[in-house]
Amino acid sequence: MFNKSGVAETALAQALFKQSTVAVGFCTPKGKWIQANPALLQLLGFTEKELLNTDLARSVHFDDRSAVRHYLENITQHNQSERQLEHRWIHKDGSVIWLSASYMFVSGGNEQPDYIVVLAQNMTAHKAALKNLADREAWYRQILESTREGVWRLDENFKTCYANPALCSMLGSDIQELSHLSLLDFVAEEEQPALIQQLKLNKQGYANQYDIELIRKDGGRMIATVVSEQLSSASGMHTGFVIGVIDSSKRHQMEDELRLSEAVYLNAGDAIYITDANGKIVKANPAFYQLTGYSVSETVGQSPMMFRAGGENDHTCQLILQRMRESGCWEGEIYNRKKNGELFCAWENISTVKDDTGNLRYHVSILTDISGIKKQQQQLNFLAHHDPLTRLPNRTLFFANLNQSLRVSRRNRHAVALIFIDLDDFKPVNDRYGHHIGDEVLKVVAERIQDSVRDEDTVARLGGDEFTILMPSVMDQDDVQQLVDRVHQVLKQTILINELNVSIGASLGVSMYPNDVEDEYALLQAADKAMYRAKQHEDRHCVFFSDMADS
């Protein structure tokens, strides 16, 4: 019951009205405010005078006014006792307030006017919380739907409750198929006990990470890294599991390849060392340390120049730097020095390692020790140009040296002398003592002739018991005669072989360029003729070709 000032008819009701924390207001059936308690005034930001000069419709958000008007009509016209509605009101400052409002129609009776009681509860914070919760749920769902990591929610019996698109793609199934399947349907039977044991640990409060092989829908297999943990209700009751799944097949494949590469690297017979972008050694394999004799502590952080041989290598090192700048790789022959100072020849291959952005990270160098090959090449080259028995130049090298001497002679205008030597009485030595003794005799003969000549002269064995001496530069015939006499004297001396005294002699023929002939073959033929002339005269051990023309 209201008096003319709009005050509640009893003091008790008035006190409750004013002190209530619930926003309470009274309005006419047309919606004009007639009274509001402090809670309602505070909620809307109006003074009582300001609020009473307005109506309910203006307090309601424009978009919700028609709905509120419709509710008021139902209350007043159809005598509905109470209606409740969540809608928006407008604060005095223009901000929006979400309210849960109850509207109750009260008939005045006894000549008192009808009125509507409005009970309002501020729902703004609640609505904001709900919106925030919805936003977070949408955000989390978007993450689950877009992440490349599979997410699998299982009930306590391992049945699928949820699977995100990434997991469906990994397993080759869609969500409808997965919803009827268990985790165990994708695990090989022999691996199921270990998996169940891991999930039991989850029930004890542990979150586990482990690798497991999953079977796809098409029968293919993948290695997956999974993280599993239990799901619990608010009361702490176990409700299932959530599992994160990462397809680690490629990682395992890369790890296998890395292990294989590491095994090849460690067990390679070739020496391998790696330098950084600054040219400092960061790593080397055991073969490298075995080859060079250095230790890890002596090489890491050092430049490869520490074991370069220097000298002729200086040009090679400059070439390496140039090629690395131009093409990023180089291979070739280079001499290096071991820790003990020993030189070794290596075939080196250097390649470049860059990162995804094209920046230089490392150089990988592979050293193959070719010292043995080089030695074999040198031996083969020596055998191709030297007599294997006496180690003297053979016919091939003799003619090469003779040709070179004649070219120099033509340029410098000096004489060249060729002495042809044929041993006397050598065949009886082979016949009497055997070829092995004959070979030893030939070695001694070669040494004696070699010891008799000048440093610039060349002694060669043309075959059998025939030898030559090439004198690339002589002043006159007297120089040649002196050498001929020395050779004759040493060859007359007895040779002791295995306690056998062997005596032989020698016939010598001499031809000279350019006095006697004009080319190397004619020079050899002339010396050969002169030697045969000496053999025909027992009293003459040497004949000059020039003397034959006079006789």
Coordinates of C-alpha atoms in Angstrom, one line a residue:
M1 CA 0.0 0.0 0.0
F2 CA 1.4 3.4 -1.0
N3 CA 0.7 6.9 0.4
K4 CA 0.7 10.0 -1.7
S5 CA 4.5 10.4 -1.4
G6 CA 5.1 6.8 -2.6
V7 CA 6.4 5.5 0.6
A8 CA 5.7 1.9 1.8
E9 CA 2.8 1.6 4.1
T10 CA 4.7 0.1 7.0
A11 CA 7.9 1.1 8.6
L12 CA 9.2 -2.4 8.5
A13 CA 8.7 -2.8 4.8
Q14 CA 10.2 0.6 4.3
A15 CA 13.3 -0.4 6.2
L16 CA 13.7 -3.6 4.3
F17 CA 13.1 -1.8 1.1
K18 CA 15.9 0.7 1.7
Q19 CA 18.4 -1.6 3.2
S20 CA 18.1 -4.5 0.7
T21 CA 21.1 -5.2 -1.5
V22 CA 18.8 -6.4 -4.2
A23 CA 17.8 -3.6 -6.6
V24 CA 14.0 -3.0 -6.1
G25 CA 11.8 -0.6 -7.9
F26 CA 8.1 0.1 -8.4
C27 CA 6.6 1.4 -11.6
T28 CA 3.1 1.9 -13.0
P29 CA 1.7 -0.6 -15.5
K30 CA 2.8 1.9 -18.1
G31 CA 6.3 1.7 -16.9
K32 CA 6.8 5.0 -15.1
W33 CA 9.0 4.8 -12.1
I34 CA 7.3 5.6 -8.9
Q35 CA 9.9 4.4 -6.3
A36 CA 13.4 2.9 -6.2
N37 CA 15.6 1.7 -3.4
P38 CA 19.2 2.8 -3.0
A39 CA 20.5 -0.5 -4.5
L40 CA 18.6 0.2 -7.8
L41 CA 19.7 3.9 -7.8
Q42 CA 23.3 2.8 -7.3
L43 CA 23.0 0.2 -10.0
L44 CA 21.7 2.7 -12.6
G45 CA 23.8 5.7 -11.4
F46 CA 20.7 8.0 -10.9
T47 CA 19.4 10.0 -8.0
E48 CA 15.9 9.2 -7.0
K49 CA 14.6 12.4 -8.5
E50 CA 16.3 11.7 -11.8
L51 CA 15.0 8.2 -12.0
L52 CA 11.4 9.2 -11.1
N53 CA 11.4 11.6 -13.9
T54 CA 11.9 8.8 -16.4
D55 CA 10.3 5.4 -17.1
L56 CA 11.3 1.8 -17.3
A57 CA 11.6 1.8 -21.1
R58 CA 14.3 4.4 -21.1
S59 CA 16.3 2.4 -18.5
V60 CA 16.3 -0.6 -20.8
H61 CA 18.8 -1.0 -23.7
F62 CA 17.2 0.0 -27.0
D63 CA 17.6 -3.4 -28.5
D64 CA 15.8 -5.1 -25.6
R65 CA 12.9 -2.6 -25.1
S66 CA 10.4 -4.4 -27.3
A67 CA 11.0 -7.6 -25.4
V68 CA 10.6 -5.8 -22.0
R69 CA 7.4 -4.0 -23.3
H70 CA 6.0 -7.4 -24.4
Y71 CA 6.6 -8.9 -21.0
L72 CA 5.0 -5.9 -19.2
E73 CA 1.9 -6.3 -21.4
N74 CA 1.6 -9.9 -20.6
I75 CA 1.9 -9.1 -16.9
T76 CA -0.7 -6.4 -16.8
Q77 CA -3.2 -7.6 -19.4
H78 CA -3.1 -11.3 -18.7
N79 CA -2.6 -10.9 -15.0
Q80 CA 0.5 -13.0 -15.0
S81 CA 2.0 -12.9 -11.5
E82 CA 5.7 -12.9 -12.3
R83 CA 8.0 -12.9 -15.3
Q84 CA 11.9 -13.0 -15.3
L85 CA 14.1 -11.8 -18.1
E86 CA 17.8 -11.4 -18.7
H87 CA 18.4 -8.2 -20.6
R88 CA 20.4 -5.1 -20.8
W89 CA 19.8 -1.8 -19.0
I90 CA 21.6 1.5 -19.6
H91 CA 23.6 3.2 -16.8
K92 CA 23.5 6.9 -16.5
D93 CA 27.0 7.2 -17.9
G94 CA 25.8 5.2 -21.0
S95 CA 27.5 1.9 -20.2
V96 CA 25.6 -1.3 -20.6
I97 CA 24.5 -3.4 -17.6
W98 CA 23.3 -7.0 -17.9
L99 CA 20.5 -7.7 -15.5
S100 CA 18.4 -10.7 -14.4
A101 CA 15.1 -8.9 -13.7
S102 CA 11.9 -10.3 -12.2
Y103 CA 8.6 -8.4 -13.0
M104 CA 5.6 -9.0 -10.7
F105 CA 2.2 -7.4 -11.2
V106 CA 0.4 -6.3 -8.0
S107 CA -3.2 -5.3 -8.1
G108 CA -3.9 -2.3 -5.9
G109 CA -7.5 -3.0 -4.7
N110 CA -9.4 -0.8 -2.3
E111 CA -9.0 2.1 -4.6
Q112 CA -5.2 1.7 -4.6
P113 CA -3.4 1.9 -7.9
D114 CA -2.0 -1.2 -9.6
Y115 CA 1.8 -1.3 -9.8
I116 CA 4.7 -3.6 -11.0
V117 CA 7.5 -4.7 -8.7
V118 CA 10.9 -4.9 -10.4
L119 CA 13.6 -7.0 -8.7
A120 CA 16.9 -6.7 -10.5
Q121 CA 20.3 -8.5 -10.1
N122 CA 23.4 -7.3 -11.8
M123 CA 24.6 -10.0 -14.2
T124 CA 27.3 -7.9 -15.9
A125 CA 30.3 -9.6 -14.2
H126 CA 28.6 -13.0 -14.7
K127 CA 28.0 -12.3 -18.4
A128 CA 31.6 -11.1 -18.8
A129 CA 32.8 -14.3 -17.1
L130 CA 30.6 -16.4 -19.3
K131 CA 31.8 -14.6 -22.4
N132 CA 35.4 -14.9 -21.3
L133 CA 34.8 -18.6 -20.7
A134 CA 33.3 -19.0 -24.1
D135 CA 36.1 -17.0 -25.7
R136 CA 38.7 -19.2 -23.9
E137 CA 36.8 -22.3 -25.0
A138 CA 36.8 -21.2 -28.6
W139 CA 40.4 -20.2 -28.3
Y140 CA 41.4 -23.6 -26.9
R141 CA 39.3 -25.3 -29.5
Q142 CA 41.0 -23.3 -32.3
I143 CA 44.4 -24.4 -30.9
L144 CA 43.3 -28.0 -30.8
E145 CA 41.9 -27.8 -34.3
S146 CA 44.9 -26.1 -35.8
T147 CA 47.8 -27.6 -34.0
R148 CA 50.0 -30.1 -35.8
E149 CA 50.2 -32.2 -32.6
G150 CA 47.6 -34.9 -32.2
V151 CA 45.3 -34.6 -29.2
W152 CA 43.5 -37.7 -28.0
R153 CA 41.0 -37.8 -25.2
L154 CA 40.1 -41.2 -23.9
D155 CA 37.7 -42.5 -21.3
E156 CA 38.8 -44.8 -18.5
N157 CA 38.4 -47.8 -20.8
F158 CA 40.7 -46.1 -23.4
K159 CA 37.8 -45.4 -25.8
T160 CA 38.0 -42.3 -27.9
C161 CA 36.1 -39.3 -26.6
Y162 CA 37.7 -36.7 -28.8
A163 CA 40.4 -36.5 -31.5
N164 CA 41.6 -33.4 -33.2
P165 CA 42.2 -33.1 -37.0
A166 CA 45.9 -33.6 -36.6
L167 CA 45.4 -37.0 -34.9
C168 CA 42.9 -38.1 -37.5
S169 CA 45.3 -37.2 -40.2
M170 CA 48.1 -39.1 -38.5
L171 CA 46.0 -42.3 -38.1
G172 CA 44.3 -41.9 -41.5
S173 CA 40.8 -42.0 -39.9
D174 CA 38.0 -39.5 -39.4
I175 CA 36.5 -38.6 -36.0
Q176 CA 33.4 -40.7 -36.7
E177 CA 35.6 -43.8 -37.1
L178 CA 37.7 -43.0 -34.1
S179 CA 34.7 -42.4 -31.9
H180 CA 34.0 -46.2 -32.1
L181 CA 37.6 -47.3 -31.5
S182 CA 40.0 -47.6 -28.6
L183 CA 43.6 -46.5 -28.3
L184 CA 44.5 -50.2 -28.2
D185 CA 43.0 -50.7 -31.7
F186 CA 46.0 -48.7 -33.0
V187 CA 48.7 -50.4 -31.0
A188 CA 50.3 -53.7 -31.9
E189 CA 49.3 -56.5 -29.6
E190 CA 52.9 -57.1 -28.3
E191 CA 53.2 -53.4 -27.3
Q192 CA 49.8 -53.1 -25.5
P193 CA 51.0 -54.4 -22.0
A194 CA 53.8 -51.7 -21.9
L195 CA 51.3 -49.0 -23.0
I196 CA 48.7 -50.1 -20.4
Q197 CA 51.5 -49.9 -17.7
Q198 CA 52.3 -46.4 -18.7
L199 CA 48.6 -45.4 -18.5
K200 CA 48.4 -47.0 -15.0
L201 CA 51.2 -44.7 -13.9
N202 CA 49.0 -41.8 -15.1
K203 CA 46.3 -42.9 -12.6
Q204 CA 48.9 -42.5 -9.9
G205 CA 49.4 -38.9 -10.8
Y206 CA 52.3 -39.2 -13.2
A207 CA 52.5 -37.5 -16.6
N208 CA 54.6 -39.7 -18.9
Q209 CA 56.4 -39.2 -22.2
Y210 CA 57.4 -42.2 -24.2
D211 CA 57.7 -43.5 -27.8
I212 CA 55.2 -46.1 -29.2
E213 CA 54.5 -47.6 -32.6
L214 CA 51.0 -46.8 -33.8
I215 CA 49.2 -48.6 -36.7
R216 CA 47.4 -46.4 -39.2
K217 CA 44.1 -47.3 -40.8
D218 CA 45.9 -48.4 -44.0
G219 CA 48.2 -50.7 -42.0
G220 CA 51.2 -48.5 -42.2
R221 CA 53.2 -47.9 -39.0
M222 CA 54.5 -44.7 -37.4
I223 CA 56.7 -44.0 -34.4
A224 CA 54.9 -41.6 -32.2
T225 CA 56.1 -39.7 -29.2
V226 CA 53.2 -39.4 -26.7
V227 CA 52.7 -37.5 -23.5
S228 CA 49.8 -39.0 -21.4
E229 CA 48.2 -37.9 -18.2
Q230 CA 45.0 -38.6 -16.4
L231 CA 41.8 -36.5 -16.4
S232 CA 39.9 -36.1 -13.2
S233 CA 36.6 -34.6 -12.2
A234 CA 36.2 -31.7 -9.8
S235 CA 35.8 -34.2 -7.0
G236 CA 39.1 -35.9 -8.0
M237 CA 37.5 -39.0 -9.6
H238 CA 39.4 -40.5 -12.5
T239 CA 37.5 -39.9 -15.7
G240 CA 40.0 -40.8 -18.5
F241 CA 43.2 -39.7 -20.2
V242 CA 44.4 -37.0 -22.4
I243 CA 47.3 -37.9 -24.8
G244 CA 49.4 -35.6 -26.9
V245 CA 50.7 -37.4 -30.0
I246 CA 53.7 -36.3 -32.2
D247 CA 54.6 -38.2 -35.4
S248 CA 58.3 -38.7 -34.7
S249 CA 58.9 -41.2 -37.6
K250 CA 61.0 -38.6 -39.5
R251 CA 62.9 -37.8 -36.3
H252 CA 63.6 -41.4 -35.7
Q253 CA 64.6 -41.8 -39.3
M254 CA 66.9 -38.8 -39.0
E255 CA 68.3 -40.2 -35.8
D256 CA 69.0 -43.5 -37.5
E257 CA 70.7 -41.7 -40.4
L258 CA 72.7 -39.6 -37.9
R259 CA 73.8 -42.8 -36.1
L260 CA 74.7 -44.3 -39.4
S261 CA 76.6 -41.2 -40.4
E262 CA 78.3 -41.0 -37.0
A263 CA 79.3 -44.7 -37.4
V264 CA 80.7 -44.1 -40.9
Y265 CA 82.5 -41.0 -39.6
L266 CA 84.0 -42.7 -36.6
N267 CA 85.0 -45.9 -38.5
A268 CA 86.1 -44.4 -41.8
G269 CA 89.5 -45.3 -43.0
D270 CA 90.0 -41.8 -44.4
A271 CA 90.8 -38.9 -42.1
I272 CA 87.9 -36.5 -41.6
Y273 CA 88.1 -33.1 -39.9
I274 CA 85.5 -30.3 -39.7
T275 CA 86.2 -26.6 -39.5
D276 CA 83.8 -23.8 -38.6
A277 CA 83.1 -20.6 -40.6
N278 CA 86.3 -19.1 -39.2
G279 CA 88.5 -22.0 -40.4
K280 CA 89.1 -23.4 -36.9
I281 CA 88.9 -27.2 -36.4
V282 CA 85.9 -28.2 -34.3
K283 CA 85.9 -32.0 -34.7
A284 CA 87.9 -34.8 -36.3
N285 CA 87.5 -38.6 -36.5
P286 CA 89.9 -41.2 -35.0
A287 CA 91.5 -41.8 -38.4
F288 CA 92.6 -38.2 -38.5
Y289 CA 94.4 -38.4 -35.2
Q290 CA 95.9 -41.7 -36.1
L291 CA 97.2 -40.3 -39.4
T292 CA 98.6 -37.0 -38.1
G293 CA 99.7 -38.1 -34.7
Y294 CA 98.0 -35.1 -33.0
S295 CA 95.6 -35.3 -30.1
V296 CA 92.1 -33.8 -29.8
S297 CA 93.3 -31.0 -27.4
E298 CA 96.1 -30.1 -29.8
T299 CA 93.9 -29.7 -32.9
V300 CA 90.5 -28.4 -31.8
G301 CA 90.4 -24.6 -32.2
Q302 CA 93.5 -24.6 -34.4
S303 CA 93.8 -23.9 -38.2
P304 CA 94.5 -26.8 -40.6
M305 CA 97.7 -24.8 -41.5
M306 CA 99.2 -26.4 -38.4
F307 CA 99.8 -29.6 -40.3
R308 CA 100.3 -28.2 -43.8
A309 CA 103.8 -28.9 -45.2
G310 CA 104.5 -25.4 -46.5
G311 CA 106.9 -24.8 -49.4
E312 CA 105.2 -25.9 -52.6
N313 CA 102.0 -26.1 -50.6
D314 CA 101.8 -22.3 -50.3
H315 CA 100.5 -22.0 -53.9
T316 CA 98.1 -24.9 -53.3
C317 CA 96.7 -23.3 -50.1
Q318 CA 96.1 -20.1 -52.1
L319 CA 94.3 -22.1 -54.8
I320 CA 92.2 -23.8 -52.1
L321 CA 91.0 -20.4 -50.7
Q322 CA 90.2 -19.1 -54.2
R323 CA 88.2 -22.2 -55.2
M324 CA 86.3 -22.3 -51.8
R325 CA 85.3 -18.6 -52.4
E326 CA 84.2 -19.4 -56.0
S327 CA 82.5 -22.7 -55.7
G328 CA 82.6 -23.8 -52.1
C329 CA 84.5 -27.0 -52.8
W330 CA 88.0 -28.2 -53.7
E331 CA 89.8 -31.4 -54.2
G332 CA 93.4 -32.2 -55.0
E333 CA 96.8 -33.4 -53.9
I334 CA 98.5 -31.7 -51.0
Y335 CA 101.4 -32.4 -48.7
N336 CA 100.9 -32.4 -45.0
R337 CA 103.2 -32.9 -42.0
K338 CA 102.6 -35.3 -39.1
K339 CA 103.3 -34.3 -35.5
N340 CA 106.6 -36.2 -35.7
G341 CA 107.7 -34.1 -38.7
E342 CA 107.1 -36.9 -41.3
L343 CA 105.7 -35.7 -44.6
F344 CA 102.8 -37.5 -46.2
C345 CA 100.9 -36.8 -49.4
A346 CA 97.1 -36.8 -49.3
W347 CA 94.2 -36.4 -51.7
E348 CA 91.9 -33.9 -49.9
N349 CA 88.3 -33.2 -50.6
I350 CA 86.8 -30.1 -49.0
S351 CA 83.1 -29.3 -49.1
T352 CA 80.9 -26.6 -47.6
V353 CA 77.9 -27.0 -45.2
K354 CA 75.4 -24.1 -45.1
D355 CA 72.3 -23.5 -42.9
D356 CA 68.8 -23.1 -44.2
T357 CA 69.4 -19.3 -44.8
G358 CA 72.5 -20.0 -46.9
N359 CA 75.0 -18.9 -44.3
L360 CA 78.3 -20.8 -44.1
R361 CA 78.5 -23.1 -41.1
Y362 CA 81.2 -25.7 -41.6
H363 CA 83.8 -27.1 -44.0
V364 CA 84.1 -30.9 -44.1
S365 CA 87.5 -32.1 -45.3
I366 CA 88.3 -35.8 -46.1
L367 CA 92.0 -36.7 -46.3
T368 CA 93.1 -39.9 -48.1
D369 CA 96.7 -40.8 -47.4
I370 CA 98.2 -41.5 -50.9
S371 CA 101.8 -41.7 -49.8
G372 CA 101.8 -45.4 -50.6
I373 CA 100.3 -44.8 -54.0
K374 CA 102.8 -42.0 -54.7
K375 CA 105.6 -44.3 -53.6
Q376 CA 104.4 -47.0 -56.0
Q377 CA 104.1 -44.4 -58.8
Q378 CA 107.6 -43.3 -58.1
Q379 CA 108.8 -46.9 -58.1
L380 CA 107.0 -47.6 -61.4
N381 CA 108.4 -44.4 -62.9
F382 CA 111.9 -45.4 -61.7
L383 CA 111.5 -48.9 -63.2
A384 CA 110.3 -47.4 -66.4
H385 CA 113.5 -45.4 -66.7
H386 CA 116.1 -47.4 -64.9
D387 CA 117.7 -50.8 -65.1
P388 CA 116.2 -52.9 -62.2
L389 CA 119.5 -54.8 -61.7
T390 CA 122.0 -52.0 -61.5
R391 CA 119.6 -49.1 -60.8
L392 CA 121.3 -47.1 -63.6
P393 CA 119.3 -45.2 -66.2
N394 CA 118.0 -47.5 -69.0
R395 CA 117.9 -47.0 -72.7
T396 CA 114.7 -44.8 -72.5
L397 CA 116.2 -42.4 -69.9
F398 CA 119.6 -42.5 -71.7
F399 CA 118.1 -41.2 -74.9
A400 CA 116.0 -38.5 -73.1
N401 CA 119.2 -37.2 -71.4
L402 CA 121.2 -37.4 -74.6
N403 CA 118.6 -35.5 -76.5
Q404 CA 118.5 -32.8 -73.7
S405 CA 122.3 -32.6 -73.7
L406 CA 122.5 -32.0 -77.4
R407 CA 119.9 -29.2 -77.2
V408 CA 121.9 -27.5 -74.5
S409 CA 125.0 -28.0 -76.6
R410 CA 123.6 -26.4 -79.6
R411 CA 122.5 -23.4 -77.5
N412 CA 125.8 -23.0 -75.5
R413 CA 128.2 -24.2 -78.3
H414 CA 130.1 -26.8 -76.3
A415 CA 130.9 -30.4 -77.1
V416 CA 129.1 -33.6 -75.9
A417 CA 131.0 -36.9 -75.5
L418 CA 129.4 -40.4 -75.5
I419 CA 131.4 -43.4 -74.2
F420 CA 130.2 -46.8 -75.2
I421 CA 131.4 -49.7 -72.9
D422 CA 131.2 -53.4 -73.7
L423 CA 132.6 -55.9 -71.1
D424 CA 135.2 -58.4 -72.3
D425 CA 135.1 -62.0 -71.2
F426 CA 131.7 -61.6 -69.4
K427 CA 129.9 -64.5 -71.2
P428 CA 132.3 -67.1 -69.7
V429 CA 131.5 -65.7 -66.2
N430 CA 127.8 -66.5 -66.8
D431 CA 128.6 -69.9 -68.3
R432 CA 131.0 -70.9 -65.5
Y433 CA 129.5 -69.5 -62.4
G434 CA 125.9 -68.9 -63.4
H435 CA 123.7 -65.9 -64.1
H436 CA 123.4 -65.0 -60.4
I437 CA 127.1 -64.4 -60.2
G438 CA 127.0 -62.6 -63.5
D439 CA 124.4 -60.3 -62.1
E440 CA 126.5 -59.5 -59.1
V441 CA 129.4 -58.7 -61.4
L442 CA 127.2 -56.3 -63.4
K443 CA 126.3 -54.5 -60.1
V444 CA 129.9 -54.0 -59.2
V445 CA 130.8 -52.8 -62.7
A446 CA 127.9 -50.3 -62.5
E447 CA 129.1 -49.0 -59.1
R448 CA 132.8 -48.7 -60.3
I449 CA 131.8 -46.8 -63.4
Q450 CA 129.5 -44.5 -61.4
D451 CA 132.2 -43.8 -58.9
S452 CA 134.6 -42.8 -61.8
V453 CA 132.6 -40.2 -63.6
R454 CA 131.9 -36.5 -62.8
D455 CA 128.7 -35.4 -61.0
E456 CA 127.3 -34.0 -64.2
D457 CA 127.9 -37.2 -66.2
T458 CA 125.3 -39.9 -66.7
V459 CA 126.0 -43.7 -66.6
A460 CA 123.4 -45.9 -68.3
R461 CA 123.0 -49.6 -68.9
L462 CA 121.6 -50.3 -72.4
G463 CA 121.2 -54.0 -71.9
G464 CA 123.3 -57.1 -71.3
D465 CA 126.9 -56.1 -70.6
E466 CA 126.7 -52.8 -72.5
F467 CA 127.0 -49.5 -70.7
T468 CA 127.3 -45.8 -71.8
I469 CA 128.7 -42.7 -70.2
L470 CA 127.2 -39.4 -71.3
M471 CA 129.4 -36.4 -70.8
P472 CA 127.1 -33.4 -71.4
S473 CA 129.9 -30.8 -71.5
V474 CA 133.6 -31.3 -72.4
M475 CA 136.3 -28.9 -73.3
D476 CA 138.3 -31.2 -75.5
Q477 CA 139.2 -34.8 -76.1
D478 CA 141.7 -34.8 -73.2
D479 CA 138.8 -34.5 -70.7
V480 CA 137.3 -37.6 -72.3
Q481 CA 140.6 -39.5 -72.3
Q482 CA 141.1 -38.9 -68.6
L483 CA 137.7 -40.4 -67.8
V484 CA 138.2 -43.3 -70.2
D485 CA 141.5 -44.1 -68.5
R486 CA 139.9 -44.1 -65.0
V487 CA 137.1 -46.4 -66.1
H488 CA 139.5 -48.8 -67.8
Q489 CA 141.6 -49.0 -64.7
V490 CA 138.7 -49.7 -62.3
L491 CA 137.3 -52.3 -64.6
K492 CA 140.6 -54.2 -64.8
Q493 CA 140.5 -54.8 -61.1
T494 CA 139.5 -58.2 -59.9
I495 CA 135.9 -58.5 -58.6
L496 CA 135.3 -60.6 -55.5
I497 CA 131.9 -62.3 -55.5
N498 CA 131.1 -64.9 -52.8
E499 CA 134.8 -65.7 -52.4
L500 CA 135.2 -65.9 -56.1
N501 CA 137.8 -63.8 -57.9
V502 CA 136.3 -62.7 -61.2
S503 CA 138.4 -60.9 -63.8
I504 CA 137.0 -59.1 -66.8
G505 CA 137.9 -56.3 -69.1
A506 CA 136.2 -53.7 -71.2
S507 CA 136.3 -52.2 -74.6
L508 CA 135.4 -48.5 -75.0
G509 CA 134.3 -46.5 -78.0
V510 CA 134.0 -42.6 -77.9
S511 CA 132.1 -40.3 -80.2
M512 CA 131.7 -36.6 -79.9
Y513 CA 129.1 -34.0 -80.9
P514 CA 129.2 -32.0 -83.0
N515 CA 132.6 -33.0 -84.4
D516 CA 131.7 -36.6 -85.3
V517 CA 127.9 -36.6 -85.9
E518 CA 124.9 -34.3 -85.8
D519 CA 122.2 -36.3 -83.9
E520 CA 121.8 -38.7 -81.0
Y521 CA 121.3 -41.9 -82.8
A522 CA 124.3 -41.3 -85.1
L523 CA 126.3 -40.4 -82.0
L524 CA 125.4 -43.8 -80.4
Q525 CA 126.2 -45.7 -83.6
A526 CA 129.5 -43.9 -83.9
A527 CA 130.5 -44.8 -80.3
D528 CA 129.3 -48.4 -80.9
K529 CA 131.5 -48.7 -84.0
A530 CA 134.5 -47.2 -82.2
M531 CA 133.9 -49.8 -79.4
Y532 CA 134.0 -52.7 -81.8
R533 CA 137.2 -51.3 -83.4
A534 CA 138.7 -51.3 -79.8
K535 CA 137.6 -55.0 -79.4
Q536 CA 139.4 -55.9 -82.6
H537 CA 142.7 -54.6 -81.2
E538 CA 143.8 -56.2 -78.0
D539 CA 146.4 -53.5 -77.4
R540 CA 143.8 -50.8 -77.5
H541 CA 141.2 -50.6 -74.8
C542 CA 139.5 -47.5 -76.3
V543 CA 139.0 -46.0 -79.7
F544 CA 137.8 -42.5 -80.6
F545 CA 135.5 -42.4 -83.6
S546 CA 137.4 -39.4 -85.0
D547 CA 140.6 -41.6 -85.0
M548 CA 138.8 -44.2 -87.1
A549 CA 138.4 -41.8 -90.0
D550 CA 142.2 -41.3 -90.0
S551 CA 143.0 -45.0 -90.0

